[in-house]
Short mmCIF file of C-alpha atoms and ligand atoms in Angstrom, two decimals:
data_model
loop_
_atom_site.label_atom_id
_atom_site.label_comp_id
_atom_site.label_asym_id
_atom_site.label_seq_id
_atom_site.Cartn_x
_atom_site.Cartn_y
_atom_site.Cartn_z
CA UNK A 1 -1.50 -0.93 12.51
CA UNK A 2 -2.04 -4.56 11.53
CA UNK A 3 0.92 -6.93 11.54
CA UNK A 4 1.09 -10.20 9.68
CA UNK A 5 0.75 -8.62 6.21
CA UNK A 6 2.83 -7.46 3.26
CA UNK A 7 3.44 -3.72 2.93
CA UNK A 8 4.94 -1.59 0.19
CA UNK A 9 8.22 -0.20 1.52
CA UNK A 10 9.91 1.68 -1.35
CA UNK A 11 9.51 2.18 -5.11
CA UNK A 12 11.78 -0.41 -6.74
CA UNK A 13 13.37 2.10 -9.13
CA UNK A 14 14.81 4.00 -6.17
CA UNK A 15 16.66 0.98 -4.80
CA UNK A 16 19.95 0.36 -6.59
CA UNK A 17 22.32 -2.57 -6.24
CA UNK A 18 24.97 -2.57 -3.54
CA UNK A 19 23.49 0.42 -1.74
CA UNK A 20 21.58 0.82 1.50
CA UNK A 21 18.33 2.73 2.04
CA UNK A 22 16.30 3.70 5.06
CA UNK A 23 12.59 2.96 5.23
CA UNK A 24 9.97 3.01 7.97
CA UNK A 25 7.01 0.65 8.26
CA UNK A 26 4.62 0.47 11.21
CA UNK A 27 7.04 2.48 13.35
CA UNK A 28 9.81 0.00 12.64
CA UNK A 29 12.95 1.40 11.02
CA UNK A 30 14.31 -0.77 8.22
CA UNK A 31 17.40 -0.86 6.06
CA UNK A 32 16.65 -1.98 2.53
CA UNK A 33 19.00 -2.88 -0.30
CA UNK A 34 19.65 -5.11 -3.28
CA UNK A 35 22.36 -7.69 -3.75
CA UNK A 36 24.48 -7.80 -6.95
CA UNK A 37 21.91 -10.14 -8.55
CA UNK A 38 19.20 -7.55 -7.91
CA UNK A 39 17.41 -9.47 -5.14
CA UNK A 40 16.08 -7.09 -2.48
CA UNK A 41 16.49 -7.54 1.25
CA UNK A 42 15.17 -5.85 4.39
CA UNK A 43 16.69 -5.82 7.87
CA UNK A 44 15.76 -4.02 11.02
CA UNK A 45 17.80 -0.85 10.99
CA UNK A 46 19.48 -1.48 14.34
CA UNK A 47 22.52 -3.66 14.97
CA UNK A 48 21.70 -6.42 17.49
CA UNK A 49 24.96 -5.59 19.30
CA UNK A 50 24.46 -2.03 20.49
CA UNK A 51 21.81 -0.63 18.19
CA UNK A 52 23.87 1.22 15.60
CA UNK A 53 21.70 1.89 12.52
CA UNK A 54 22.79 -0.68 9.96
CA UNK A 55 22.21 1.71 7.06
CA UNK A 56 25.36 3.50 8.28
CA UNK A 57 27.31 0.31 7.64
CA UNK A 58 29.14 -1.02 4.61
CA UNK A 59 27.61 -3.43 2.14
CA UNK A 60 30.03 -5.37 -0.04
CA UNK A 61 27.34 -7.09 -2.08
CA UNK A 62 27.14 -10.08 0.25
CA UNK A 63 27.43 -9.01 3.84
CA UNK A 64 26.55 -5.88 5.71
CA UNK A 65 29.24 -4.68 8.10
CA UNK A 66 28.12 -2.57 11.06
CA UNK A 67 29.99 0.70 11.28
CA UNK A 68 30.48 0.54 15.07
CA UNK A 69 32.38 -2.72 15.80
CA UNK A 70 32.41 -4.35 12.40
CA UNK A 71 30.02 -7.25 13.03
CA UNK A 72 29.02 -8.74 9.70
CA UNK A 73 25.55 -10.01 8.75
CA UNK A 74 24.14 -12.01 5.88
CA UNK A 75 21.69 -9.55 4.31
CA UNK A 76 19.11 -12.16 3.29
CA UNK A 77 18.56 -13.89 6.63
CA UNK A 78 20.27 -11.52 9.04
CA UNK A 79 22.58 -14.19 10.42
CA UNK A 80 25.80 -12.92 11.99
CA UNK A 81 28.87 -14.06 10.07
CA UNK A 82 31.73 -12.43 11.92
CA UNK A 83 32.56 -10.62 15.16
CA UNK A 84 36.02 -9.14 14.65
CA UNK A 85 36.78 -8.65 18.36
CA UNK A 86 36.62 -12.38 19.19
CA UNK A 87 39.93 -14.14 19.82
CA UNK A 88 40.44 -17.66 18.49
CA UNK A 89 39.78 -19.29 21.87
CA UNK A 90 36.54 -17.41 22.56
CA UNK A 91 33.71 -19.71 21.72
CA UNK A 92 30.74 -17.35 21.29
CA UNK A 93 28.29 -18.93 18.82
CA UNK A 94 28.30 -16.18 16.23
CA UNK A 95 25.84 -18.05 13.98
CA UNK A 96 23.15 -17.87 16.66
CA UNK A 97 23.05 -14.11 16.48
CA UNK A 98 20.67 -12.44 14.03
CA UNK A 99 19.92 -8.94 12.91
CA UNK A 100 16.12 -8.94 12.46
CA UNK A 101 15.40 -9.87 8.86
CA UNK A 102 12.10 -9.49 7.00
CA UNK A 103 10.70 -11.37 4.00
CA UNK A 104 11.15 -9.05 1.05
CA UNK A 105 9.88 -9.17 -2.56
CA UNK A 106 9.79 -6.98 -5.61
CA UNK A 107 6.34 -6.79 -7.19
CA UNK A 108 4.93 -4.39 -9.81
CA UNK A 109 7.46 -1.65 -9.24
CA UNK A 110 7.64 -1.77 -5.46
CA UNK A 111 9.78 -3.45 -2.82
CA UNK A 112 7.33 -5.17 -0.46
CA UNK A 113 8.19 -6.20 3.08
CA UNK A 114 6.29 -8.72 5.18
CA UNK A 115 5.79 -7.43 8.72
CA UNK A 116 5.34 -10.53 10.88
CA UNK A 117 3.18 -10.97 13.92
CA UNK A 118 4.08 -11.16 16.69
CA UNK A 119 7.06 -8.85 16.74
CA UNK A 120 10.34 -10.75 17.05
CA UNK A 121 10.97 -11.32 20.79
CA UNK A 122 14.52 -11.23 22.12
CA UNK A 123 16.91 -9.02 20.24
CA UNK A 124 19.69 -10.77 18.46
CA UNK A 125 18.53 -14.38 18.42
CA UNK A 126 15.38 -14.17 16.33
CA UNK A 127 15.49 -16.16 13.12
CA UNK A 128 13.77 -14.57 10.15
CA UNK A 129 10.03 -15.16 9.89
CA UNK A 130 8.62 -16.49 6.67
CA UNK A 131 5.60 -15.07 4.88
CA UNK A 132 2.55 -17.31 4.42
CA UNK A 133 1.92 -16.01 0.90
CA UNK A 134 3.41 -13.85 -1.82
CA UNK A 135 3.13 -10.06 -1.96
CA UNK A 136 -0.11 -8.78 -3.57
CA UNK A 137 -0.12 -8.09 -7.31
CA UNK A 138 -1.86 -5.67 -9.61
CA UNK A 139 -4.31 -7.80 -11.60
CA UNK A 140 -3.52 -7.93 -15.31
CA UNK A 141 -5.60 -9.18 -18.21
CA UNK A 142 -3.21 -9.34 -21.16
CA UNK A 143 0.41 -10.18 -21.93
CA UNK A 144 1.33 -6.64 -22.90
CA UNK A 145 0.61 -3.69 -20.67
CA UNK A 146 2.06 -0.51 -19.24
CA UNK A 147 2.78 0.10 -15.60
CA UNK A 148 3.27 3.31 -13.61
CA UNK A 149 3.21 4.38 -10.00
CA UNK A 150 2.56 7.42 -7.85
CA UNK A 151 3.35 7.95 -4.23
CA UNK A 152 2.37 10.61 -1.68
CA UNK A 153 2.99 11.06 2.05
CA UNK A 154 -0.02 11.86 4.18
CA UNK A 155 0.32 13.37 7.67
CA UNK A 156 -2.57 11.32 9.11
CA UNK A 157 -3.00 7.85 10.65
CA UNK A 158 -3.45 4.90 8.34
CA UNK A 159 -7.13 4.72 9.34
CA UNK A 160 -7.84 8.26 8.15
CA UNK A 161 -5.84 7.56 5.00
CA UNK A 162 -7.90 4.46 4.23
CA UNK A 163 -11.35 5.84 4.99
CA UNK A 164 -10.43 8.92 2.98
CA UNK A 165 -9.68 6.64 0.06
CA UNK A 166 -13.00 4.78 0.21
CA UNK A 167 -15.10 7.85 0.95
CA UNK A 168 -17.56 8.53 -1.92
CA UNK A 169 -18.84 11.89 -0.69
CA UNK A 170 -15.74 14.07 -0.92
CA UNK A 171 -15.37 13.83 -4.71
CA UNK A 172 -17.41 16.85 -5.76
CA UNK A 173 -15.74 19.05 -3.14
CA UNK A 174 -12.13 17.90 -3.24
CA UNK A 175 -11.70 16.61 -6.78
CA UNK A 176 -13.20 19.40 -8.85
CA UNK A 177 -11.88 19.75 -12.38
CA UNK A 178 -13.63 20.60 -15.63
CA UNK A 179 -12.73 17.22 -17.10
CA UNK A 180 -13.97 15.37 -14.07
CA UNK A 181 -16.94 16.82 -12.29
CA UNK A 182 -18.12 19.92 -10.48
CA UNK A 183 -20.18 20.38 -7.37
CA UNK A 184 -23.17 21.04 -9.60
CA UNK A 185 -23.00 17.56 -11.02
CA UNK A 186 -23.94 16.04 -7.66
CA UNK A 187 -26.66 13.48 -8.04
CA UNK A 188 -28.06 10.51 -6.24
CA UNK A 189 -26.19 7.24 -6.60
CA UNK A 190 -26.83 3.70 -5.67
CA UNK A 191 -24.21 0.96 -5.56
CA UNK A 192 -24.22 -2.66 -4.51
CA UNK A 193 -21.61 -4.03 -2.15
CA UNK A 194 -20.86 -7.63 -1.35
CA UNK A 195 -18.62 -9.35 1.19
CA UNK A 196 -15.36 -10.94 -0.07
CA UNK A 197 -12.68 -12.66 2.04
CA UNK A 198 -11.11 -10.05 4.34
CA UNK A 199 -12.96 -7.20 2.68
CA UNK A 200 -15.81 -5.99 0.50
CA UNK A 201 -16.49 -5.30 -3.14
CA UNK A 202 -18.40 -2.60 -4.92
CA UNK A 203 -20.03 -4.93 -7.43
CA UNK A 204 -19.30 -4.52 -11.13
CA UNK A 205 -21.19 -1.50 -12.40
CA UNK A 206 -21.12 1.00 -15.24
CA UNK A 207 -19.09 4.00 -14.15
CA UNK A 208 -20.78 7.35 -13.71
CA UNK A 209 -21.56 8.94 -17.04
CA UNK A 210 -20.89 12.54 -16.02
CA UNK A 211 -17.13 12.54 -16.43
CA UNK A 212 -15.13 13.17 -19.57
CA UNK A 213 -12.61 10.30 -19.17
CA UNK A 214 -15.35 7.67 -19.05
CA UNK A 215 -17.08 9.17 -22.08
CA UNK A 216 -13.81 9.05 -23.99
CA UNK A 217 -13.19 5.52 -22.85
CA UNK A 218 -16.52 4.33 -24.16
CA UNK A 219 -15.95 6.18 -27.43
CA UNK A 220 -12.44 4.90 -27.97
CA UNK A 221 -12.89 1.27 -26.99
CA UNK A 222 -16.22 1.07 -28.85
CA UNK A 223 -17.12 -1.46 -26.21
CA UNK A 224 -20.75 -2.20 -25.54
CA UNK A 225 -20.17 -1.81 -21.87
CA UNK A 226 -17.61 -0.37 -19.54
CA UNK A 227 -17.60 -1.92 -16.08
CA UNK A 228 -15.77 -1.05 -12.91
CA UNK A 229 -15.18 -3.24 -9.89
CA UNK A 230 -13.64 -1.89 -6.71
CA UNK A 231 -12.40 -4.12 -3.90
CA UNK A 232 -11.11 -3.29 -0.49
CA UNK A 233 -9.16 -5.99 1.32
CA UNK A 234 -7.39 -5.84 4.69
CA UNK A 235 -5.05 -4.48 5.72
CA UNK A 236 -4.86 -1.65 3.18
CA UNK A 237 -5.51 -2.80 -0.39
CA UNK A 238 -7.86 -1.05 -2.78
CA UNK A 239 -8.01 -2.47 -6.26
CA UNK A 240 -10.01 -0.97 -9.07
CA UNK A 241 -10.52 -2.73 -12.35
CA UNK A 242 -12.09 -1.14 -15.40
CA UNK A 243 -12.87 -3.39 -18.34
CA UNK A 244 -14.14 -2.41 -21.76
CA UNK A 245 -14.09 -5.29 -24.20
CA UNK A 246 -10.47 -6.38 -24.66
CA UNK A 247 -9.22 -3.20 -23.03
CA UNK A 248 -8.57 -2.90 -19.34
CA UNK A 249 -7.20 -0.59 -16.69
CA UNK A 250 -6.29 -1.94 -13.30
CA UNK A 251 -4.86 -0.29 -10.21
CA UNK A 252 -3.77 -1.39 -6.78
CA UNK A 253 -3.64 1.39 -4.21
CA UNK A 254 -2.20 0.87 -0.76
CA UNK A 255 -2.16 3.06 2.32
CA UNK A 256 0.90 2.14 4.33
CA UNK A 257 1.27 2.93 8.01
CA UNK A 258 4.61 4.65 8.54
CA UNK A 259 4.11 5.89 12.09
CA UNK A 260 1.03 6.38 14.25
CA UNK A 261 0.30 9.74 12.58
CA UNK A 262 1.77 9.26 9.17
CA UNK A 263 0.89 7.12 6.21
CA UNK A 264 1.78 6.92 2.55
CA UNK A 265 -0.48 6.33 -0.42
CA UNK A 266 1.00 4.38 -3.32
CA UNK A 267 -0.98 3.90 -6.51
CA UNK A 268 0.28 1.38 -9.05
CA UNK A 269 -1.66 1.16 -12.30
CA UNK A 270 -1.41 -1.24 -15.22
CA UNK A 271 -3.32 -0.88 -18.48
CA UNK A 272 -3.50 -1.75 -22.14
CA UNK A 273 -5.62 1.26 -23.12
CA UNK A 274 -4.36 4.65 -24.32
CA UNK A 275 -1.54 3.12 -26.41
CA UNK A 276 -2.64 5.55 -29.14
CA UNK A 277 -2.44 8.65 -26.94
CA UNK A 278 0.91 10.38 -27.29
CA UNK A 279 2.46 10.61 -23.83
CA UNK A 280 -0.35 8.36 -22.53
CA UNK A 281 1.64 7.40 -19.45
CA UNK A 282 2.51 11.00 -18.68
CA UNK A 283 -1.08 12.08 -19.15
CA UNK A 284 -2.30 9.36 -16.84
CA UNK A 285 0.31 10.21 -14.22
CA UNK A 286 -0.74 13.83 -14.47
CA UNK A 287 -4.41 13.02 -13.94
CA UNK A 288 -3.79 10.59 -11.09
CA UNK A 289 -1.18 12.94 -9.64
CA UNK A 290 -3.81 15.69 -9.49
CA UNK A 291 -6.23 13.46 -7.60
CA UNK A 292 -3.65 12.25 -5.15
CA UNK A 293 -2.35 15.78 -4.59
CA UNK A 294 -5.89 16.99 -3.87
CA UNK A 295 -6.31 14.18 -1.33
CA UNK A 296 -2.90 14.85 0.19
CA UNK A 297 -3.62 18.55 0.58
CA UNK A 298 -7.01 17.78 2.14
CA UNK A 299 -5.51 15.37 4.65
CA UNK A 300 -2.79 17.86 5.49
CA UNK A 301 -5.50 20.31 6.48
CA UNK A 302 -7.53 17.58 8.20
CA UNK A 303 -4.47 16.72 10.31
CA UNK A 304 -4.63 20.21 11.75
CA UNK A 305 -8.21 19.62 12.86
CA UNK A 306 -7.37 16.21 14.28
CA UNK A 307 -4.50 17.47 16.42
CA UNK A 308 -6.57 17.96 19.53
CA UNK A 309 -8.67 14.80 19.30
CA UNK A 310 -12.10 16.16 18.35
CA UNK A 311 -15.16 13.91 18.51
CA UNK A 312 -15.93 12.49 15.07
CA UNK A 313 -18.83 10.64 13.47
CA UNK A 314 -19.54 8.35 10.58
CA UNK A 315 -22.92 8.65 8.89
CA UNK A 316 -25.05 6.34 6.77
CA UNK A 317 -24.85 5.55 3.93
CA UNK A 318 -21.86 7.56 2.70
CA UNK A 319 -19.58 6.42 5.53
CA UNK A 320 -20.78 2.83 5.64
CA UNK A 321 -17.64 1.56 3.84
CA UNK A 322 -15.58 3.26 6.57
CA UNK A 323 -17.68 1.49 9.21
CA UNK A 324 -17.09 -1.84 7.46
CA UNK A 325 -13.38 -1.13 7.45
CA UNK A 326 -13.31 -0.67 11.22
CA UNK A 327 -15.54 -3.71 11.73
CA UNK A 328 -13.32 -5.83 9.48
CA UNK A 329 -10.27 -4.73 11.40
CA UNK A 330 -11.86 -5.54 14.74
CA UNK A 331 -13.04 -8.94 13.44
CA UNK A 332 -9.55 -9.70 12.15
CA UNK A 333 -7.91 -8.81 15.47
CA UNK A 334 -10.49 -10.89 17.33
CA UNK A 335 -9.91 -13.88 15.03
CA UNK A 336 -6.16 -13.66 15.60
CA UNK A 337 -6.73 -13.48 19.34
CA UNK A 338 -9.04 -16.46 19.57
CA UNK A 339 -7.53 -18.52 16.76
CA UNK A 340 -11.01 -18.91 15.28
CA UNK A 341 -12.15 -18.09 11.80
CA UNK A 342 -12.83 -14.43 11.14
CA UNK A 343 -16.45 -13.39 11.47
CA UNK A 344 -17.22 -11.18 8.49
CA UNK A 345 -19.23 -8.07 9.45
CA UNK A 346 -21.32 -8.24 6.26
CA UNK A 347 -23.81 -11.08 6.00
CA UNK A 348 -24.79 -10.57 2.37
CA UNK A 349 -25.12 -8.03 -0.39
CA UNK A 350 -25.97 -4.47 0.66
CA UNK A 351 -27.16 -1.52 -1.41
CA UNK A 352 -25.89 1.90 -0.37
CA UNK A 353 -27.30 5.22 -1.51
CA UNK A 354 -25.72 8.63 -1.36
CA UNK A 355 -25.38 11.86 -3.31
CA UNK A 356 -22.07 12.75 -4.90
S1 FES B 1 26.77 -1.83 17.34
FE1 FES B 1 26.98 -2.95 15.54
S2 FES B 1 28.82 -3.99 15.80
FE2 FES B 1 28.55 -3.01 17.68
FE1 FE2 B 2 -9.98 11.42 -3.02
#
């Protein structure tokens, strides 16, 4: 589980003003909320006094009051504002005490939290870390667009979640549907991959012609060409962009580590196509929902097989993206350790071939 990155914590439409919510990221319990102006915040869900979960406390719109001894904290930086038990001659520096606070942003329908590295040291005196950059965005190519999200819990580690997402060979077996493809439509494929900062890209290509949605897309947009580009970037970002003339469809999928053996897949999509389809958004959610549910069900079963630590293997070429993922992760950790620039595992463009 890589620290020092932004992670999606909760769908924004589930977080209402002046209320407190529990969330878990990288085995760290958080309390998340929104102030009266709508700005989100995230604190470690443990009071720095004696560990009471802060989500049990009271939030008046400005400060969060712990339910055990009434210590009050500023929700945006975690700084302690009041310790009710102190008498007027007791000189404890209340303002030096902090409940762990995390950088927090709302972006494309999700509340994102920056999980800093290293973990805050001593409890209670750690000032909030700041994030080096803004939370990732879904790429958009026009002023007007629609946006929707899907989310699903997976009972496997983040690594299995991610390599499951980039795995090209499971499609015909897991994602069968008449409007998509069947196991009889398996054929040989060849795709080019290139290194990009912190990740790799499946170079722009024309999507496979044997699925109904892509045929429709070509028909409807009357575009000369439909191209797809898929990027994977550490720690957990998969973006897919489909462009057909002035029309586009773009998604940013993340696999978020919740605990060691649990992750969550969140897909956020934006598009300016399908405006003419009645219930376009619902239809799209239905289609994506089917895919994600098929993956979730598969990983649920896989988790059973993984319980007793079997030996596993990755094969060429179908599992090469998974190998790159592990190599990227190792290179990233090594770069953090040495303070040197990250050594990218891919030297140049690579062509992979597989049947799916
Ligand atoms: S545990 Fe929170 S105030 Fe004591
Ligand atoms: Fe899948």
